[in-house]
Amino acid sequence: MEKDMTREVHKAEWKVKEQKLQEDIKTLREKLLLLGRERSSPDHRRHSMLDPSMLDSEMSRLRQRLLGTEDALRGAMEHNQQVDQLVLAMRRHPEKSPVHGVNSANGIHHQESGSTRDEQH
């Protein structure tokens, strides 16, 4: 019972992480779209405070950040799928459960979760 509760909490934490990554991706795409529109606007050169090379480097930086965030989202989704498969297998065959004792397979992921959170802020 306690193991199921722990798994559900872990799963919920990863769901929250997925949602945050999806929100970050949406925000980054919106920023890129706005910068792209500003760059292609005929009035851009007259009214822009940004030098065109600065605008290009900002767009490049946002694209890189978007790619990294999309990769992190894919990783989180794959992780959730693996956890779901593991939980399902353990429920079908509790006697063959690979997790014995305190050290579970997901202990590593808790450490990664903390470092990933720090990197994104």
mmCIF file of C-alpha atoms in Angstrom:
data_model
loop_
_atom_site.group_PDB
_atom_site.id
_atom_site.type_symbol
_atom_site.label_atom_id
_atom_site.label_comp_id
_atom_site.label_asym_id
_atom_site.label_seq_id
_atom_site.Cartn_x
_atom_site.Cartn_y
_atom_site.Cartn_z
ATOM 1 C CA MET A 1 0.000 0.000 0.000
ATOM 2 C CA GLU A 2 2.760 2.453 0.962
ATOM 3 C CA LYS A 3 4.757 1.515 -2.163
ATOM 4 C CA ASP A 4 1.733 2.306 -4.346
ATOM 5 C CA MET A 5 1.320 5.659 -2.604
ATOM 6 C CA THR A 6 5.007 6.487 -3.130
ATOM 7 C CA ARG A 7 4.764 5.571 -6.812
ATOM 8 C CA GLU A 8 1.657 7.708 -7.243
ATOM 9 C CA VAL A 9 3.404 10.676 -5.613
ATOM 10 C CA HIS A 10 6.427 10.152 -7.857
ATOM 11 C CA LYS A 11 4.172 9.922 -10.901
ATOM 12 C CA ALA A 12 2.346 13.123 -9.906
ATOM 13 C CA GLU A 13 5.668 14.954 -9.493
ATOM 14 C CA TRP A 14 6.689 13.962 -13.014
ATOM 15 C CA LYS A 15 3.266 15.020 -14.347
ATOM 16 C CA VAL A 16 3.789 18.489 -12.833
ATOM 17 C CA LYS A 17 7.262 18.618 -14.397
ATOM 18 C CA GLU A 18 5.774 17.694 -17.792
ATOM 19 C CA GLN A 19 3.169 20.452 -17.508
ATOM 20 C CA LYS A 20 5.811 23.042 -16.598
ATOM 21 C CA LEU A 21 7.964 21.989 -19.549
ATOM 22 C CA GLN A 22 4.954 22.239 -21.873
ATOM 23 C CA GLU A 23 4.246 25.753 -20.576
ATOM 24 C CA ASP A 24 7.909 26.710 -21.063
ATOM 25 C CA ILE A 25 7.814 25.398 -24.632
ATOM 26 C CA LYS A 26 4.660 27.396 -25.371
ATOM 27 C CA THR A 27 6.225 30.578 -23.945
ATOM 28 C CA LEU A 28 9.469 30.101 -25.895
ATOM 29 C CA ARG A 29 7.571 29.500 -29.143
ATOM 30 C CA GLU A 30 5.525 32.659 -28.574
ATOM 31 C CA LYS A 31 8.690 34.696 -27.940
ATOM 32 C CA LEU A 32 10.312 33.327 -31.095
ATOM 33 C CA LEU A 33 7.194 34.100 -33.108
ATOM 34 C CA LEU A 34 7.088 37.686 -31.820
ATOM 35 C CA LEU A 35 10.799 38.224 -32.481
ATOM 36 C CA GLY A 36 10.383 36.775 -35.972
ATOM 37 C CA ARG A 37 7.509 39.145 -36.693
ATOM 38 C CA GLU A 38 9.463 42.114 -35.353
ATOM 39 C CA ARG A 39 12.466 41.165 -37.444
ATOM 40 C CA SER A 40 10.451 40.878 -40.659
ATOM 41 C CA SER A 41 8.425 44.047 -40.022
ATOM 42 C CA PRO A 42 9.217 46.918 -42.442
ATOM 43 C CA ASP A 43 9.204 49.381 -39.536
ATOM 44 C CA HIS A 44 11.658 47.272 -37.538
ATOM 45 C CA ARG A 45 14.765 49.114 -38.670
ATOM 46 C CA ARG A 46 13.338 52.521 -37.874
ATOM 47 C CA HIS A 47 11.763 51.786 -34.490
ATOM 48 C CA SER A 48 13.672 48.871 -33.030
ATOM 49 C CA MET A 49 15.914 49.342 -30.031
ATOM 50 C CA LEU A 50 17.672 46.082 -30.889
ATOM 51 C CA ASP A 51 20.496 45.858 -33.354
ATOM 52 C CA PRO A 52 19.691 43.184 -36.015
ATOM 53 C CA SER A 53 22.663 41.054 -34.938
ATOM 54 C CA MET A 54 21.452 41.185 -31.316
ATOM 55 C CA LEU A 55 17.992 40.134 -32.475
ATOM 56 C CA ASP A 56 19.494 37.212 -34.401
ATOM 57 C CA SER A 57 21.548 36.085 -31.405
ATOM 58 C CA GLU A 58 18.493 36.352 -29.123
ATOM 59 C CA MET A 59 16.460 34.237 -31.549
ATOM 60 C CA SER A 60 19.272 31.703 -31.730
ATOM 61 C CA ARG A 61 19.485 31.552 -27.924
ATOM 62 C CA LEU A 62 15.712 31.057 -27.649
ATOM 63 C CA ARG A 63 15.790 28.307 -30.298
ATOM 64 C CA GLN A 64 18.523 26.461 -28.375
ATOM 65 C CA ARG A 65 16.570 26.811 -25.141
ATOM 66 C CA LEU A 66 13.425 25.567 -26.896
ATOM 67 C CA LEU A 67 15.252 22.500 -28.228
ATOM 68 C CA GLY A 68 16.637 21.723 -24.773
ATOM 69 C CA THR A 69 13.219 22.122 -23.176
ATOM 70 C CA GLU A 70 11.609 19.875 -25.792
ATOM 71 C CA ASP A 71 14.294 17.241 -25.120
ATOM 72 C CA ALA A 72 13.630 17.481 -21.381
ATOM 73 C CA LEU A 73 9.891 17.056 -22.004
ATOM 74 C CA ARG A 74 10.494 13.975 -24.151
ATOM 75 C CA GLY A 75 12.694 12.549 -21.396
ATOM 76 C CA ALA A 76 10.040 13.201 -18.754
ATOM 77 C CA MET A 77 7.358 11.578 -20.888
ATOM 78 C CA GLU A 78 9.543 8.529 -21.571
ATOM 79 C CA HIS A 79 10.304 8.285 -17.858
ATOM 80 C CA ASN A 80 6.596 8.355 -16.992
ATOM 81 C CA GLN A 81 5.911 5.638 -19.530
ATOM 82 C CA GLN A 82 8.677 3.453 -18.064
ATOM 83 C CA VAL A 83 7.363 3.990 -14.525
ATOM 84 C CA ASP A 84 3.843 3.068 -15.675
ATOM 85 C CA GLN A 85 5.154 -0.115 -17.302
ATOM 86 C CA LEU A 86 7.156 -1.010 -14.197
ATOM 87 C CA VAL A 87 4.175 -0.451 -11.892
ATOM 88 C CA LEU A 88 1.943 -2.503 -14.169
ATOM 89 C CA ALA A 89 4.478 -5.350 -14.280
ATOM 90 C CA MET A 90 4.878 -5.261 -10.506
ATOM 91 C CA ARG A 91 1.113 -5.434 -10.006
ATOM 92 C CA ARG A 92 0.824 -8.396 -12.369
ATOM 93 C CA HIS A 93 3.727 -10.277 -10.775
ATOM 94 C CA PRO A 94 4.323 -8.990 -7.229
ATOM 95 C CA GLU A 95 6.482 -12.017 -6.424
ATOM 96 C CA LYS A 96 8.951 -11.040 -9.185
ATOM 97 C CA SER A 97 9.215 -7.418 -8.086
ATOM 98 C CA PRO A 98 12.735 -6.089 -8.840
ATOM 99 C CA VAL A 99 12.462 -3.546 -6.027
ATOM 100 C CA HIS A 100 13.448 -4.967 -2.652
ATOM 101 C CA GLY A 101 14.166 -2.868 0.397
ATOM 102 C CA VAL A 102 14.757 0.861 0.643
ATOM 103 C CA ASN A 103 16.893 1.440 -2.479
ATOM 104 C CA SER A 104 14.444 1.693 -5.337
ATOM 105 C CA ALA A 105 15.227 2.159 -9.000
ATOM 106 C CA ASN A 106 13.770 5.640 -8.955
ATOM 107 C CA GLY A 107 16.104 7.050 -6.297
ATOM 108 C CA ILE A 108 18.408 8.305 -9.037
ATOM 109 C CA HIS A 109 15.558 10.147 -10.705
ATOM 110 C CA HIS A 110 14.800 12.091 -7.533
ATOM 111 C CA GLN A 111 18.364 13.426 -7.580
ATOM 112 C CA GLU A 112 18.117 14.301 -11.276
ATOM 113 C CA SER A 113 14.802 15.994 -10.669
ATOM 114 C CA GLY A 114 16.387 18.437 -8.234
ATOM 115 C CA SER A 115 19.295 19.318 -10.495
ATOM 116 C CA THR A 116 17.045 19.757 -13.529
ATOM 117 C CA ARG A 117 14.831 22.143 -11.584
ATOM 118 C CA ASP A 118 17.857 24.255 -10.631
ATOM 119 C CA GLU A 119 19.092 24.446 -14.216
ATOM 120 C CA GLN A 120 15.795 25.734 -15.552
ATOM 121 C CA HIS A 121 15.555 28.739 -13.244
#
